Amino acid sequence: MQLIGSLLISLISLYRIVLIVYILMSWFPNARESTIGQFIGSICEPYLEPFRRFIPPLGPLDISPIVAIIVLFFAESGIRALFFNAGALF
């Protein structure tokens, strides 16, 4: 059971890194239009889209990726509680 939890936590951590790379790519001109940028965008945009619908941008600043990363931290905490602290519940 802990193997599944570790795998899920690793996947969430990897996705969080990819998401941060995608956010940082917006600082560089034409980075998101490159082949790698389009690939990362196809992975990140479906996750970011619901957050962008509910959180409007504050002028030129889009804070929805920050909220999306915080949600990933909460998901990781939930997985840790389910898979690694389950014995403490019983």
Rosetta silent file (secondary structure, phi, psi, omega in degrees, C-alpha in Angstrom):
SEQUENCE: MQLIGSLLISLISLYRIVLIVYILMSWFPNARESTIGQFIGSICEPYLEPFRRFIPPLGPLDISPIVAIIVLFFAESGIRALFFNAGALF
SCORE:     score description
SCORE:     0.000 S_00000001
   1 L     0.000  -37.247  179.202    0.000    0.000    0.000 S_00000001
   2 H   -69.522  -25.977  176.719    2.855    2.352    0.757 S_00000001
   3 H   -64.511  -41.828  177.984    4.303    1.644   -2.684 S_00000001
   4 H   -64.928  -43.557  178.101    1.159    3.048   -4.303 S_00000001
   5 H   -61.373  -43.003  178.534    1.281    6.078   -2.025 S_00000001
   6 H   -64.254  -39.773  178.698    4.931    6.689   -2.834 S_00000001
   7 H   -64.404  -44.294  178.692    4.230    6.389   -6.550 S_00000001
   8 H   -63.627  -41.213  178.674    1.339    8.867   -6.360 S_00000001
   9 H   -64.782  -40.422  177.879    3.412   11.332   -4.355 S_00000001
  10 H   -63.755  -41.208  178.993    6.249   11.041   -6.877 S_00000001
  11 H   -65.487  -40.292  178.097    3.857   11.668   -9.770 S_00000001
  12 H   -65.700  -41.124  178.449    2.377   14.716   -8.051 S_00000001
  13 H   -63.744  -42.434  177.761    5.868   16.074   -7.350 S_00000001
  14 H   -64.031  -42.359  179.073    6.896   15.546  -10.965 S_00000001
  15 H   -65.056  -37.166  177.688    3.719   17.215  -12.211 S_00000001
  16 H   -63.278  -39.986  177.584    4.313   20.153   -9.880 S_00000001
  17 H   -65.272  -43.555  178.123    7.804   20.595  -11.353 S_00000001
  18 H   -61.934  -39.856  178.603    6.417   20.450  -14.902 S_00000001
  19 H   -63.993  -41.305  178.282    3.795   23.012  -13.933 S_00000001
  20 H   -66.065  -39.974  176.651    6.455   25.359  -12.522 S_00000001
  21 H   -61.793  -41.838  179.182    8.526   24.972  -15.699 S_00000001
  22 H   -63.039  -39.728  178.274    5.422   25.825  -17.742 S_00000001
  23 H   -65.756  -43.989 -179.553    4.820   28.928  -15.632 S_00000001
  24 H   -66.940  -26.755  178.741    8.445   30.034  -15.981 S_00000001
  25 H   -64.260  -22.375  179.812    8.251   29.546  -19.759 S_00000001
  26 L   -69.937  -16.947  179.675    5.844   32.483  -19.908 S_00000001
  27 L   -79.825  -17.487 -176.737    8.731   34.777  -18.979 S_00000001
  28 L  -107.934  132.727 -178.124   10.658   33.905  -22.139 S_00000001
  29 L   -63.108  135.338  175.977    9.459   35.021  -25.574 S_00000001
  30 L    62.253   13.121 -179.914    8.184   32.220  -27.817 S_00000001
  31 L   -70.555  -37.627 -179.875    9.102   29.517  -25.292 S_00000001
  32 L   -75.181  -16.309  178.747    5.552   28.185  -25.147 S_00000001
  33 L   -87.346   -8.905  177.922    5.365   28.064  -28.939 S_00000001
  34 L   -71.417  170.866 -179.714    8.346   25.691  -29.162 S_00000001
  35 H   -62.218  -44.255  179.120    7.819   21.949  -29.482 S_00000001
  36 H   -66.362  -41.337  178.775    8.663   21.359  -25.826 S_00000001
  37 H   -62.500  -39.173  177.989    6.467   24.269  -24.769 S_00000001
  38 H   -68.724  -37.670  177.677    3.511   22.912  -26.719 S_00000001
  39 H   -64.928  -47.255  179.172    4.021   19.451  -25.207 S_00000001
  40 H   -64.799  -37.129  177.402    4.188   20.825  -21.672 S_00000001
  41 H   -62.854  -37.488  178.886    1.191   23.041  -22.439 S_00000001
  42 H   -68.086  -21.904  177.031   -0.838   20.022  -23.540 S_00000001
  43 H   -86.885  -38.790 -172.178   -0.094   18.462  -20.142 S_00000001
  44 H   -89.103  -36.618 -174.593   -0.615   21.554  -17.972 S_00000001
  45 H   -60.622  -40.411  177.596   -3.459   23.472  -19.625 S_00000001
  46 H   -60.411  -31.637  177.732   -6.214   20.890  -18.918 S_00000001
  47 H   -77.418  -37.016 -177.404   -5.355   21.116  -15.214 S_00000001
  48 H   -78.108  -25.247 -174.763   -5.048   24.917  -15.170 S_00000001
  49 H   -57.169  -46.375  178.230   -8.218   25.628  -17.156 S_00000001
  50 H   -61.155  -34.756  178.970  -10.728   25.054  -14.294 S_00000001
  51 H   -69.041  -37.012  179.741   -8.728   27.359  -12.035 S_00000001
  52 H   -69.800  -26.725  177.518   -8.660   30.078  -14.687 S_00000001
  53 H   -69.600  -34.326 -175.401  -12.444   29.899  -15.032 S_00000001
  54 H   -97.143  -22.042 -177.502  -12.962   30.656  -11.328 S_00000001
  55 L  -115.291  106.793 -179.760  -10.009   32.934  -10.592 S_00000001
  56 L   -72.453  150.972  177.132   -9.877   36.026  -12.800 S_00000001
  57 L   -68.314  146.387  177.881   -6.468   37.507  -13.607 S_00000001
  58 E   -96.102   82.389 -174.467   -5.413   40.521  -11.578 S_00000001
  59 L    70.629 -126.726  178.697   -4.424   42.764  -14.460 S_00000001
  60 L   -83.122   -3.270 -175.908   -1.446   41.143  -16.176 S_00000001
  61 E   -97.453  122.381  177.603   -0.905   38.761  -13.227 S_00000001
  62 L  -103.585  110.698 -177.494   -2.520   35.317  -13.402 S_00000001
  63 L   -94.398   -0.516 -179.066   -2.604   33.764   -9.928 S_00000001
  64 H   -61.495  -35.577  175.975   -4.508   30.634  -10.931 S_00000001
  65 H   -64.214  -30.848  177.980   -1.291   28.553  -11.326 S_00000001
  66 H   -65.917  -43.948  178.010   -0.352   29.429   -7.750 S_00000001
  67 H   -64.447  -38.925  179.076   -3.709   28.160   -6.526 S_00000001
  68 H   -62.586  -39.356  178.245   -3.302   25.046   -8.713 S_00000001
  69 H   -68.511  -38.263  177.120    0.077   24.310   -7.098 S_00000001
  70 H   -63.152  -39.657  176.995   -1.420   24.783   -3.622 S_00000001
  71 H   -62.463  -38.805  176.882   -4.143   22.277   -4.515 S_00000001
  72 H   -63.417  -37.745  176.083   -1.419   19.808   -5.532 S_00000001
  73 H   -63.114  -41.536  177.453    0.217   20.293   -2.106 S_00000001
  74 H   -65.104  -39.286  177.569   -3.124   19.531   -0.429 S_00000001
  75 H   -62.863  -41.985  178.208   -3.564   16.446   -2.620 S_00000001
  76 H   -63.958  -39.978  177.670   -0.103   15.252   -1.644 S_00000001
  77 H   -63.978  -39.662  177.584   -0.903   15.803    2.031 S_00000001
  78 H   -64.449  -40.462  177.926   -4.116   13.819    1.638 S_00000001
  79 H   -65.468  -41.044  177.011   -2.268   10.954   -0.008 S_00000001
  80 H   -61.040  -41.486  179.970    0.301   10.969    2.785 S_00000001
  81 H   -66.891  -38.327 -178.328   -2.497   10.833    5.366 S_00000001
  82 H   -73.178  -44.676 -171.616   -4.286    8.005    3.567 S_00000001
  83 H   -93.667  -25.283 -174.198   -1.358    5.767    2.732 S_00000001
  84 H  -112.289  -22.651  178.612    1.183    6.438    5.454 S_00000001
  85 L  -111.802   16.731 -177.151   -0.853    7.440    8.524 S_00000001
  86 H   -64.200  -32.695  178.311   -3.736    5.000    8.012 S_00000001
  87 H   -65.010  -26.198 -179.365   -2.606    2.899   10.966 S_00000001
  88 H   -75.212  -17.714 -178.488   -3.019    5.892   13.259 S_00000001
  89 H   -81.107  -21.799 -174.972   -6.717    6.102   12.397 S_00000001
  90 L  -107.060    0.000    0.000   -7.625    2.661   13.736 S_00000001
